[in-house]
Short mmCIF file of C-alpha atoms in Angstrom, two decimals:
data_model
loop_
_atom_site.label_atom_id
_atom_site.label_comp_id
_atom_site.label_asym_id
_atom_site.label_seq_id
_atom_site.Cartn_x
_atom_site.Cartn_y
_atom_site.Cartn_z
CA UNK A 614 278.05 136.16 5.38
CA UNK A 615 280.69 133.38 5.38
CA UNK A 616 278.94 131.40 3.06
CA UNK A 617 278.35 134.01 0.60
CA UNK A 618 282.26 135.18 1.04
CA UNK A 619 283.27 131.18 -0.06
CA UNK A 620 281.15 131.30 -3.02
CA UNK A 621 282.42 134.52 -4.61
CA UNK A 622 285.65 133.15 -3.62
CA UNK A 623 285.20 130.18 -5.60
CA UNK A 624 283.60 132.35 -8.37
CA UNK A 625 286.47 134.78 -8.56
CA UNK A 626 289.16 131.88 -8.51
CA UNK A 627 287.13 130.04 -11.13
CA UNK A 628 286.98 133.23 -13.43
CA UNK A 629 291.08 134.06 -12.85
CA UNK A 630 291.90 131.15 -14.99
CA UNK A 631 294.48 132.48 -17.84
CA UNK A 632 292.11 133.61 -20.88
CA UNK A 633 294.59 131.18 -23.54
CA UNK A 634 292.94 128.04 -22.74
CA UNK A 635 290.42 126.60 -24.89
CA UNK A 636 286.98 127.52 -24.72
CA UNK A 637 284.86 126.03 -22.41
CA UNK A 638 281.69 124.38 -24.09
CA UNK A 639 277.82 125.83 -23.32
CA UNK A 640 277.52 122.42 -21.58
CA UNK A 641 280.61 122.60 -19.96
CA UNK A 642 280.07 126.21 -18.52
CA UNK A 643 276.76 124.82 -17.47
CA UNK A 644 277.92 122.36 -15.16
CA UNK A 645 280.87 124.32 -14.01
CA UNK A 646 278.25 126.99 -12.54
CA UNK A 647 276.53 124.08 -11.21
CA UNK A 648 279.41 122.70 -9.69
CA UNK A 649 279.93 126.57 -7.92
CA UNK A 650 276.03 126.34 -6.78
CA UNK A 651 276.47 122.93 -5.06
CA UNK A 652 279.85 123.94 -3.66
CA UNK A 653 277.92 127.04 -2.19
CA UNK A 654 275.01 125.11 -0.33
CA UNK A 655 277.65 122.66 0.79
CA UNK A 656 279.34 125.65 2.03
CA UNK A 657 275.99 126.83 3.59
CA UNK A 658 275.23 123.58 5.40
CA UNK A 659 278.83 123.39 6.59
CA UNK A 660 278.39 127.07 8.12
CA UNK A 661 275.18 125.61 10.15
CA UNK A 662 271.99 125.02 8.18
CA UNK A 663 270.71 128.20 7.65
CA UNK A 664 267.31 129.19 8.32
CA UNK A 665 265.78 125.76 8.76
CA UNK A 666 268.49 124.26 11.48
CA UNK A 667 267.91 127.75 13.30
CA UNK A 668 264.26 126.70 13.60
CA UNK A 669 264.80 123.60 14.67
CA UNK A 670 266.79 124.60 17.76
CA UNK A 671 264.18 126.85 18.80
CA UNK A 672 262.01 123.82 18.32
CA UNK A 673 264.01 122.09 20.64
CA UNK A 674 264.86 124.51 22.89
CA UNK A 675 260.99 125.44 23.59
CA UNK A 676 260.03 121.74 23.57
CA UNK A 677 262.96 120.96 26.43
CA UNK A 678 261.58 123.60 28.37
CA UNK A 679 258.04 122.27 28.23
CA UNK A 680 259.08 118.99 29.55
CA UNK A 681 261.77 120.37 32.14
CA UNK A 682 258.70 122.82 33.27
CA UNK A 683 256.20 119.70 33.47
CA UNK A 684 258.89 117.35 35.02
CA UNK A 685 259.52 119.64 37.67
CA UNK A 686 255.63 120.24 39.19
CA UNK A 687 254.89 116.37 38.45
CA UNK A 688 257.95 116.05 41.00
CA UNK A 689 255.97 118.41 43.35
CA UNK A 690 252.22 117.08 42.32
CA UNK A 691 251.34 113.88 40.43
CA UNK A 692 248.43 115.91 38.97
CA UNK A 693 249.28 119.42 37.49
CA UNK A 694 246.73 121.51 37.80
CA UNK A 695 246.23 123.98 34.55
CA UNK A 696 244.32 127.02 33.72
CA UNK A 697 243.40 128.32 30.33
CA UNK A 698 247.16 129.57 29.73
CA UNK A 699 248.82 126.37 30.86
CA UNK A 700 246.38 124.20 28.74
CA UNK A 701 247.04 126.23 25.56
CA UNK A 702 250.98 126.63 26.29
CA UNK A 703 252.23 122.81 27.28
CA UNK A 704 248.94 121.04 26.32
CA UNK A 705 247.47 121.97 22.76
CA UNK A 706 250.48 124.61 20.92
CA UNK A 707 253.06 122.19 19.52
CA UNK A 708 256.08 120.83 19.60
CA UNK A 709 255.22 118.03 21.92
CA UNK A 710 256.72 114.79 21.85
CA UNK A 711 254.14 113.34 25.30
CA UNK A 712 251.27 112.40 26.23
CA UNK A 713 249.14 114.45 28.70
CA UNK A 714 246.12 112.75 30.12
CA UNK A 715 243.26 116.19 31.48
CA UNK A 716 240.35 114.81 33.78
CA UNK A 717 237.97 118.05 33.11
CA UNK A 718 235.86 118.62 36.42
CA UNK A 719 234.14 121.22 38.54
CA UNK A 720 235.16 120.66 42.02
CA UNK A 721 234.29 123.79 43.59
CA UNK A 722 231.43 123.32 46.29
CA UNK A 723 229.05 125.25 44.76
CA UNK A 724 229.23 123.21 41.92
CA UNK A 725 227.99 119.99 44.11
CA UNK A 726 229.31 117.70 41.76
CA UNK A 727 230.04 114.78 43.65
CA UNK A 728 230.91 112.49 40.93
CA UNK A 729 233.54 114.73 40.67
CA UNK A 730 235.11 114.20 43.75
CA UNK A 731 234.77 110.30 43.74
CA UNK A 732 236.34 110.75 39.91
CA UNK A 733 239.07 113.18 41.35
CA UNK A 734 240.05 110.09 43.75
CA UNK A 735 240.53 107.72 41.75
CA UNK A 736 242.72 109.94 39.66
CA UNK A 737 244.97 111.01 42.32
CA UNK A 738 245.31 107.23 42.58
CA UNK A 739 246.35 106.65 39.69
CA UNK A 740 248.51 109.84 38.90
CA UNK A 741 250.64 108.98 41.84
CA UNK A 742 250.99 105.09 41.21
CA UNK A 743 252.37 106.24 37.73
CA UNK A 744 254.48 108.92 39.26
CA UNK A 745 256.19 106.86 42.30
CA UNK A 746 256.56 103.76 39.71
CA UNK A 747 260.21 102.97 38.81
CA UNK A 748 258.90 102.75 34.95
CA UNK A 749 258.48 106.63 35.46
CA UNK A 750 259.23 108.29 32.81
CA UNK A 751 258.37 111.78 30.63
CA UNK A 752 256.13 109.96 28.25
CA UNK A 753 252.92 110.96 29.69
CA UNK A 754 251.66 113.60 31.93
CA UNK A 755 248.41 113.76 34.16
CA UNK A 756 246.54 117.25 34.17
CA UNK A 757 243.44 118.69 35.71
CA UNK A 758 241.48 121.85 34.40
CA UNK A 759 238.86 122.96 36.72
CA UNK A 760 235.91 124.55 35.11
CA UNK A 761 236.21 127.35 37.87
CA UNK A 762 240.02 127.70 36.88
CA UNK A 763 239.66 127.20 33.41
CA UNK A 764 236.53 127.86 31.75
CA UNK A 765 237.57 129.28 28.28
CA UNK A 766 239.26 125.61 28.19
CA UNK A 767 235.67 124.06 28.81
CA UNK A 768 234.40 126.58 25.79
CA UNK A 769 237.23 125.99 23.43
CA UNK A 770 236.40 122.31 23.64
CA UNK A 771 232.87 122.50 23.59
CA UNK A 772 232.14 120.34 26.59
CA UNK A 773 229.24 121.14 28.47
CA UNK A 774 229.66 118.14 31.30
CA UNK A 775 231.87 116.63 33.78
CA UNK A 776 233.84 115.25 34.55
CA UNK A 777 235.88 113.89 31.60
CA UNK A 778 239.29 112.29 30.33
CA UNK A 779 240.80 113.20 27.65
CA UNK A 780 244.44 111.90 26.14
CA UNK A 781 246.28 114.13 23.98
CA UNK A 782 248.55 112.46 22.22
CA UNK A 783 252.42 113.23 21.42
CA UNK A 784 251.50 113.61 17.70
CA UNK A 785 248.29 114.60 16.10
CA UNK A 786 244.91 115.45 17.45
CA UNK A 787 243.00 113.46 19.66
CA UNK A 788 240.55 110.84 18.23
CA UNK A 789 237.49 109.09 19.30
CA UNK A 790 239.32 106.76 21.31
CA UNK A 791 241.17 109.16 22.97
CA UNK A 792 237.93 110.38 24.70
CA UNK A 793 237.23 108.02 28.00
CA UNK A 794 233.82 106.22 28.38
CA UNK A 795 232.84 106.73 31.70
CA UNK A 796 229.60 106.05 31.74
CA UNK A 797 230.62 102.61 30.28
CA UNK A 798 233.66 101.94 31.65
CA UNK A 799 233.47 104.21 35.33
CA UNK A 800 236.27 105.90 36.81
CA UNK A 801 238.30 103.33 39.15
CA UNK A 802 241.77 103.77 38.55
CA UNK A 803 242.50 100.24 37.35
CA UNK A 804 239.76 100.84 34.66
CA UNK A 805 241.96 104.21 33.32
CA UNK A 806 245.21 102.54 33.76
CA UNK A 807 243.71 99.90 30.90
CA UNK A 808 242.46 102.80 28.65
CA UNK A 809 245.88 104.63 28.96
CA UNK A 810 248.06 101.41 28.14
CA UNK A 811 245.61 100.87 25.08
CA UNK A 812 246.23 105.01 24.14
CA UNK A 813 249.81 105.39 25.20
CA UNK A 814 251.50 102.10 25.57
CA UNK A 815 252.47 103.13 29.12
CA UNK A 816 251.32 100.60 31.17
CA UNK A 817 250.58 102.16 34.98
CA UNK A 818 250.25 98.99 37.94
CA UNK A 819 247.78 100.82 39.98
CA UNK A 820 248.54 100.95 43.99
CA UNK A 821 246.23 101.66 46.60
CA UNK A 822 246.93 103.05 49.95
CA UNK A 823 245.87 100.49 52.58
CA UNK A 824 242.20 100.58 53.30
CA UNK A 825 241.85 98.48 56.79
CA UNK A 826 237.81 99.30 56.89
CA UNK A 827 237.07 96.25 55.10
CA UNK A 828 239.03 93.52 57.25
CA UNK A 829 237.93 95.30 60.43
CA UNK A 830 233.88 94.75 59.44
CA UNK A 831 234.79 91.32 58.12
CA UNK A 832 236.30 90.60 61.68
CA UNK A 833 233.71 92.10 63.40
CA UNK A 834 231.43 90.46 61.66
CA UNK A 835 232.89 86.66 62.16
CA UNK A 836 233.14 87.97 66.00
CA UNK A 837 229.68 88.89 66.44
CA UNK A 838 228.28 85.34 64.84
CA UNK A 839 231.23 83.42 67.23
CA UNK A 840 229.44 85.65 70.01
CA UNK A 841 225.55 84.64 69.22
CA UNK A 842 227.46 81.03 68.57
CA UNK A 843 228.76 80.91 71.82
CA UNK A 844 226.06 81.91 74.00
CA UNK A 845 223.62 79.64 72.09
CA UNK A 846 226.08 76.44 72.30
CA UNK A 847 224.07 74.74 74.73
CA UNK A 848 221.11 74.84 71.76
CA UNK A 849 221.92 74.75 68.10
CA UNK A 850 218.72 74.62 66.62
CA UNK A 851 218.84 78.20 65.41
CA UNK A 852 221.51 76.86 62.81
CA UNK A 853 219.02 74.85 61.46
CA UNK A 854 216.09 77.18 60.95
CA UNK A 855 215.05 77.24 57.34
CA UNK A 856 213.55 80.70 57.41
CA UNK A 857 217.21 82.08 57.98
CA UNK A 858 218.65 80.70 56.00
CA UNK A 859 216.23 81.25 52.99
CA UNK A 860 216.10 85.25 53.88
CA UNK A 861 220.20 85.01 54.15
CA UNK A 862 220.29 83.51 50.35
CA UNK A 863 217.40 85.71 48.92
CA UNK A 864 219.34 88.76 50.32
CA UNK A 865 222.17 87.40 48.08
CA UNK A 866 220.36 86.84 44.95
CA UNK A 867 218.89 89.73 45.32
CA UNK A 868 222.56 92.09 45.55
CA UNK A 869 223.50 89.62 42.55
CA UNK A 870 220.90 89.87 40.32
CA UNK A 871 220.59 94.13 40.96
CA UNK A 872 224.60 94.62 39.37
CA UNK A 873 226.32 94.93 42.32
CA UNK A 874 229.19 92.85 41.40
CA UNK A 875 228.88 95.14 38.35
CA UNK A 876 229.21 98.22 40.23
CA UNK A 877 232.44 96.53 42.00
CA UNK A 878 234.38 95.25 38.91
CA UNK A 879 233.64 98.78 37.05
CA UNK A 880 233.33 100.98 40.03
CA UNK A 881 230.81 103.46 38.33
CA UNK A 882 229.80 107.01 39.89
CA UNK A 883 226.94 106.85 42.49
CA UNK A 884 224.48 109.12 40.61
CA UNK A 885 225.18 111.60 37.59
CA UNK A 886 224.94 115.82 38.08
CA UNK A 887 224.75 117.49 34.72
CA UNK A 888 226.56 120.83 35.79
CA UNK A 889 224.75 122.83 33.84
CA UNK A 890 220.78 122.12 34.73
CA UNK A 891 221.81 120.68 37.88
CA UNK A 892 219.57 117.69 37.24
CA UNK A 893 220.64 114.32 38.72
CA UNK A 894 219.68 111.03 37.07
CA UNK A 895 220.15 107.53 39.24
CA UNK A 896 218.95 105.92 36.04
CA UNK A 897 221.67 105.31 33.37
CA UNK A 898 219.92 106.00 29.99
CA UNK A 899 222.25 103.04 28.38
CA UNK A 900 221.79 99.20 28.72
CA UNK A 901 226.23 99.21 28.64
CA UNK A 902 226.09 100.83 32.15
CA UNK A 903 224.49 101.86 35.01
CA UNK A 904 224.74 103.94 38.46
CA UNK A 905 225.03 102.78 41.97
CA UNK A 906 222.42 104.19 42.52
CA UNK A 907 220.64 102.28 39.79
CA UNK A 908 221.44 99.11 41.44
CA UNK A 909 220.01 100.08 44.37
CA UNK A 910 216.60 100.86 42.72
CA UNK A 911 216.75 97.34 41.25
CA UNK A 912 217.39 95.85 44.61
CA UNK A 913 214.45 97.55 46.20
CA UNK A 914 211.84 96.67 43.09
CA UNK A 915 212.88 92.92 42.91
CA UNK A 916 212.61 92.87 47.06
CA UNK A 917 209.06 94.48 46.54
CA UNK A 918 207.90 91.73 43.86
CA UNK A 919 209.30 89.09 45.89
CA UNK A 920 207.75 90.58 48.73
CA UNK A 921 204.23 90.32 46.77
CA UNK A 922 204.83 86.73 46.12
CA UNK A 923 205.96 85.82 49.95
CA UNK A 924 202.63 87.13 50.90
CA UNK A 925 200.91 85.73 48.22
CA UNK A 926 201.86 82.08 49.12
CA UNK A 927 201.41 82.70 52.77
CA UNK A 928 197.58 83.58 52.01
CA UNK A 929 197.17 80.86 50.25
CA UNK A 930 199.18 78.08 52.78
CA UNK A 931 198.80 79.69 55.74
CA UNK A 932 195.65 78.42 58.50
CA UNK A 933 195.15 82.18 59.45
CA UNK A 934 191.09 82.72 59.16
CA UNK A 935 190.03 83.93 55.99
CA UNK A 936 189.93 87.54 56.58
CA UNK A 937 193.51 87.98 57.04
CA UNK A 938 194.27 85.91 54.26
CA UNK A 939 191.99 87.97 52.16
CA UNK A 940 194.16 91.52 53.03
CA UNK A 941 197.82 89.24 52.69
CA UNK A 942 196.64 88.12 48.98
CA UNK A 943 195.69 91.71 48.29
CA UNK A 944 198.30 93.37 49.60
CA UNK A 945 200.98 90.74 47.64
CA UNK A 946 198.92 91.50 44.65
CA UNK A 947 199.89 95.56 44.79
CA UNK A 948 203.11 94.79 45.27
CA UNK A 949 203.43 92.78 42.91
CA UNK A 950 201.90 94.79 40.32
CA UNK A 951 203.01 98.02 41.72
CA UNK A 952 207.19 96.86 42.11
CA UNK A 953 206.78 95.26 38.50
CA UNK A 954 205.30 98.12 36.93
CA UNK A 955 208.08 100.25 37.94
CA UNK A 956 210.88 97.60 37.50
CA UNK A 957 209.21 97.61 33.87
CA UNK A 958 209.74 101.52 33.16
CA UNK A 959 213.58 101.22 34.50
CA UNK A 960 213.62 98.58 31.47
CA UNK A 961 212.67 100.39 29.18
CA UNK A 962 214.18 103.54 30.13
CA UNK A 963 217.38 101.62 29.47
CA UNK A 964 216.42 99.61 25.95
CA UNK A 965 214.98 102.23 24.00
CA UNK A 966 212.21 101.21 21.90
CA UNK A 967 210.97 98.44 23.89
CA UNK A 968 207.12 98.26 23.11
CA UNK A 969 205.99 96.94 26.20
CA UNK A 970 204.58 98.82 29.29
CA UNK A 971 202.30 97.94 32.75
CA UNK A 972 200.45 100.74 34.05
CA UNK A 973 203.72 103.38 33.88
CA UNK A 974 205.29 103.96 30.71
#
């Protein structure tokens, strides 16, 4: 109303001029109304940017209420939890101007996913070294949608498995990238803190609480050997035995050789429960990963073929009598055979399109 008022001020003050002077040109009167138009949106602009300005308050106004309302239960939780009204309210309707990181997951009981609970772990790991860190800030949020809690979320996403990380960024949808690899990657903390920093910039230092069970076997360990040590001091020759020591490195190239430095680097799930069918698979069906589980398997079919081959050079070194020798070299031979043929399936279970096959396909 004010801005209108100025105008037809201006117009009226404009069209008092005494009528004697000289005419004004069609060129002239031209710009002179233009001049009245411009004065007018100055006028507008001065009054408070009209219809546009009043949007862009509310814009700010709901988008300062989003991140009071997530600062607030990160200060209570480091991971909100969010239904299907939550999600769609702070997490997919705009404006937005952070980051909020969703592990999708089904952690009920009935669900038996426990994936999901080693997953949820690590998570609340990493949540709360990002939200005690003195580099805390607004930028990014971590959120959890239960499929129990939130299953019209699950739908609207079309995701049919869990669980699963997803980064929604401040601006725009979410791309490829923005989709965690966990079956490549697993779910230790330190492995999301790395895919974060490469999606967000924020880079999270990842602190665990103190876990004393590893020390305390070590040391129980070292005492048990300074134990057998001590009571055997008066005769050494144990130390010395080549049979130990040969069954003490095979054990080790065997936990080598089956991924499990792998599985502690990456820290991968145990086994994988399709929530759905309720199927579990302890095979990995990619060659870029693999279960605990998995590595396990490995262990036992190399120990079997090695096994086989033990057996097989005792029958043929060994001064038993011929009859025993006889069962040792046939009983080596199934293993081998047997341990290999199955060791051959996992193989090709995980390299798709390998020809090659020995008894089980």
């Amino acid at each position: 109303m004010g801005s209108s008022l100025s105008v037809l001020l201006v117009s009226k003050s404009l069209s008092s001029r005494p009528a004697n002077r000289r005419r004004v040109p069609v060129e002239g009167a031209d710009m002179a109304a233009l001049r009245v138009l411009m004065l007018g949106v100055l006028v507008v602009l001065m009054a408070g940017g009209g219809p546009w300005a009043a949007g862009q308050k509310r814009k700010e106004m709901v988008l300062s209420e989003k991140v009071s309302q997530l600062m607030e239960w990160a200060s209570k939780r480091a991971v909100i939890r969010m239904n299907g009204d939550k999600f769609r309210r702070l997490v997919k309707a705009p404006p937005r101007n952070y980051s909020v990181v969703v592990m999708f997951t089904a952690l009920q009981p009935h669900r038996q996913c426990a994936v999901c609970k080693q997953a949820d772990e690590e998570y609340q790991i990493l949540a709360n070294s990002w939200r005690y860190s003195s580099a805390f800030t607004n930028k990014v949020f971590f959120a959890m949608v239960d499929f129990d809690e939130g299953s019209d979320v699950f739908q609207m996403l079309n995701m049919n498995s869990a669980p699963t990380f997803i980064n929604f960024p401040a601006k725009g949808k979410p791309k490829r990238g923005d989709t965690y690899e966990l079956q490549v990657r697993g779910f230790a903390a330190e492995q999301l803190a790395r895919w974060i920093a490469d999606r967000t910039d924020v880079n999270i230092r990842v602190i665990r609480p103190p876990n004393y069970a590893g020390p305390l076997m070590l040391g129980l360990l070292l005492a048990v050997i300074g134990g057998l040590v001590y009571l055997r001091r008066s005769n050494l020759d144990f130390l010395y035995n080549k049979t130990g020591w040969a069954f003490a490195a095979l054990c080790f190239v065997l936990a080598m050789t089956s991924g499990q430095m792998w599985n502690h680097i990456r820290g991968p799930p145990y086994a994988h429960k399709n929530p759905h069918t309720g199927q579990v698979n302890y095979i990995h069906g990619s060659s870029q990963a693999q279960f605990v589980a998995e590595t396990h398997i490995v262990l036992l079919f190399n120990g079997g073929v090695t096994l086989g081959m033990v057996l097989l050079h005792e029958a043929a070194t060994s001064d038993m009598d011929v009859g025993k020798r006889k069962i040792m070299c046939v009983a080596g031979v199934g293993l081998v055979v047997l341990f290999f043929s199955w060791l051959l399936s996992v193989f090709r279970s995980k390299y798709h399109g390998y020809p090659y096959s020995f008894l089980m396909s």
